[in-house]
mmCIF file of C-alpha atoms in Angstrom:
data_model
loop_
_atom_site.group_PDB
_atom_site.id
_atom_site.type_symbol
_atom_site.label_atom_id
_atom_site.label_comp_id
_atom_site.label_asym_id
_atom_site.label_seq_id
_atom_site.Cartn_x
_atom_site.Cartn_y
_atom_site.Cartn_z
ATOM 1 C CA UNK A 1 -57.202 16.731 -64.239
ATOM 2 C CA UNK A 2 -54.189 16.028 -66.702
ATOM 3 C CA UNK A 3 -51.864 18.117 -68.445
ATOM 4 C CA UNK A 4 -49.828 17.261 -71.364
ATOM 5 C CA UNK A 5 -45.986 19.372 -70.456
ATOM 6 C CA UNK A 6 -43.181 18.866 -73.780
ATOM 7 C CA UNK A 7 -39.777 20.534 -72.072
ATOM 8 C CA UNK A 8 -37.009 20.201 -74.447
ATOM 9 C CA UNK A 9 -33.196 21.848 -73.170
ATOM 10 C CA UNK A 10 -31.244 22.141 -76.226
ATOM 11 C CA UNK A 11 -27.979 21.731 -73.863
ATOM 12 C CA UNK A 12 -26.525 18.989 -76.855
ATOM 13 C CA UNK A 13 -27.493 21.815 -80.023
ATOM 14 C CA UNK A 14 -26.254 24.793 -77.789
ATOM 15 C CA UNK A 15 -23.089 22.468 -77.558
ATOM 16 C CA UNK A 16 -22.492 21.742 -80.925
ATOM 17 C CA UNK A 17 -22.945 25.355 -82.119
ATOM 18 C CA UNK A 18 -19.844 26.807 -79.840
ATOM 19 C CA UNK A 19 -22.263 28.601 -77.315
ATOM 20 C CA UNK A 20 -21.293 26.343 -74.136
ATOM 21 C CA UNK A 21 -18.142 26.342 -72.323
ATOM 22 C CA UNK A 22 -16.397 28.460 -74.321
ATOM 23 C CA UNK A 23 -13.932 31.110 -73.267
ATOM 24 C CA UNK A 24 -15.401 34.400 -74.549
ATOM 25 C CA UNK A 25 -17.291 36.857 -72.455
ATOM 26 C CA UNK A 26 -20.650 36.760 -74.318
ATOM 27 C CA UNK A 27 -20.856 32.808 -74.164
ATOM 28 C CA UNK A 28 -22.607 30.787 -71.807
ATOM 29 C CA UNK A 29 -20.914 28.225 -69.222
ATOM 30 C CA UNK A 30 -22.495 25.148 -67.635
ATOM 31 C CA UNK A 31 -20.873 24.024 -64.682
ATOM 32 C CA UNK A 32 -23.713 21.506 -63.542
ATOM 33 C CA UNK A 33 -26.898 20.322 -64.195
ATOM 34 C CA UNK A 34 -29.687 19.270 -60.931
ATOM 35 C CA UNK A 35 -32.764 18.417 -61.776
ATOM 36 C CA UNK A 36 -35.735 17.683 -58.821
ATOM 37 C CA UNK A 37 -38.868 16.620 -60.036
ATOM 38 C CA UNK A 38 -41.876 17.261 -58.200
ATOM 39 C CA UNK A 39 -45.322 17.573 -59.461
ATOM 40 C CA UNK A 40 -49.491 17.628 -58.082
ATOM 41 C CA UNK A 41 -50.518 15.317 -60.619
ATOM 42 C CA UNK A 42 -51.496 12.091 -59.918
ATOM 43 C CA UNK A 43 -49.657 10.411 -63.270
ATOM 44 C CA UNK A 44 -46.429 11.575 -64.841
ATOM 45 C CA UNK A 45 -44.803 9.891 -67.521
ATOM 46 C CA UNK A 46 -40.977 11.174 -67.942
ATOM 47 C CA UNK A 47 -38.825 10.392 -70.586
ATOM 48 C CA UNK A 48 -35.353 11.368 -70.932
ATOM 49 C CA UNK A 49 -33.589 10.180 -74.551
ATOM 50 C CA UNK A 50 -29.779 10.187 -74.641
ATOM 51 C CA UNK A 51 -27.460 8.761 -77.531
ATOM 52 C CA UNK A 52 -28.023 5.441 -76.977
ATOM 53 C CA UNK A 53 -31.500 4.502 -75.184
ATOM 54 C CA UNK A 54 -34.465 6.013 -74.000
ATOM 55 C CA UNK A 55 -35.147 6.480 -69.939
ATOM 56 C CA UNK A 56 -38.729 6.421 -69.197
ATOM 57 C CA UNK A 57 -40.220 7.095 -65.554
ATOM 58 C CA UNK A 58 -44.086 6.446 -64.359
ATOM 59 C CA UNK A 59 -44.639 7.869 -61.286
ATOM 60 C CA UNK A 60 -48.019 7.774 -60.141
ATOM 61 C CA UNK A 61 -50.793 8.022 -57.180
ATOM 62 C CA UNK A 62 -51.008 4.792 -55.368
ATOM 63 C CA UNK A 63 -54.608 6.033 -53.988
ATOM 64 C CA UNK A 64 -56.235 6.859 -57.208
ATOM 65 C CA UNK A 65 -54.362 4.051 -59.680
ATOM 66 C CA UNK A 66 -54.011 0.417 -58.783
ATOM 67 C CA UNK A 67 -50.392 -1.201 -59.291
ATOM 68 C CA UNK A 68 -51.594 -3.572 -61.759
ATOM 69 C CA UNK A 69 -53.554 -1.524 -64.019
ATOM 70 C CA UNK A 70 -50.431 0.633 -64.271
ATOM 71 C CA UNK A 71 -48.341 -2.747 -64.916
ATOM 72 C CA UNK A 72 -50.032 -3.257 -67.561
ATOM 73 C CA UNK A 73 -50.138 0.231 -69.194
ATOM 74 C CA UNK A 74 -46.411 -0.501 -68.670
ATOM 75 C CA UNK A 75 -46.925 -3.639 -71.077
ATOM 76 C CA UNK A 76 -48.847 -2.300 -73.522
ATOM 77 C CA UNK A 77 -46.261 0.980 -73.884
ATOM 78 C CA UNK A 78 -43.528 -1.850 -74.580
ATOM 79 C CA UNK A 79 -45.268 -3.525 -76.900
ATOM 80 C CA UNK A 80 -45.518 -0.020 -79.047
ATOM 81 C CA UNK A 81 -41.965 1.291 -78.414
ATOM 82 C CA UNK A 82 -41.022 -2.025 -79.419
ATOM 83 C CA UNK A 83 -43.481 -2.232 -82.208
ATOM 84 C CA UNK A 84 -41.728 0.968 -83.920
ATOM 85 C CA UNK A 85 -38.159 0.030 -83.050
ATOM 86 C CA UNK A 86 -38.932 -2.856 -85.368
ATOM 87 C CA UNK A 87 -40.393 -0.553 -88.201
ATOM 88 C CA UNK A 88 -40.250 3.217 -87.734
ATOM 89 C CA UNK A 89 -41.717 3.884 -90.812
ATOM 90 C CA UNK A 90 -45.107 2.541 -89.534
ATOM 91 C CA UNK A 91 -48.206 4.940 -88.731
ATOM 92 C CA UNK A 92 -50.346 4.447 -84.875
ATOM 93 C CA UNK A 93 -53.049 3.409 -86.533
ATOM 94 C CA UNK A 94 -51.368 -0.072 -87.938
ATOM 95 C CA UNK A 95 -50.047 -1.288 -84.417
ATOM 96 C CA UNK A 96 -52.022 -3.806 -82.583
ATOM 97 C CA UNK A 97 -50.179 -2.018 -79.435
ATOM 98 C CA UNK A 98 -51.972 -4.073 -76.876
ATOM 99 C CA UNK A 99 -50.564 -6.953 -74.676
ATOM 100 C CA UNK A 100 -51.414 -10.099 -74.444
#
């Protein structure tokens, strides 16, 4: 029942290598960017990085996940993203990634 989906739009690379929004006839233009999220599954994390934080969205299925249980996955994610903002270098395996 779960899937594991990794979409990466390489919109900031495409940028930076003189592909978008230029003026030639063989380049690509962007004139906007909508994005509607809909899915079956009953838990979806999405994350969406930009230069300066990190967005991350649970949405989930109120009849097959209780609101605390999901609170406190919520906890215990902060306590790891925290964990590694404090030492990157560190493997999974050394965190103690579980709330209080």
């Amino acid at each position: 029942d779960h899937i594991m989906v990794f979409e990466n739009y390489a919109v900031k690379e495409l940028k930076s290598d003189g592909v978008l929004n230029s003026q030639g006839e063989e380049r690509l233009f962007i004139e906007s960017v909508e994005v509607f999220e809909r899915s079956n599954y009953h838990f979806n994390i999405l994350v969406n990085p930009s230069a300066d934080s990190l967005n991350i969205n649970i949405k989930y299925n109120l009849n097959v996940y209780d609101e605390l249980s999901l609170k406190q996955l919520m906890r215990h994610f902060d306590k790891l993203i925290n964990e590694f903002a404090q030492n990157a270098n560190q493997s999974l395996g050394t965190i103690d990634y579980l709330s209080e």
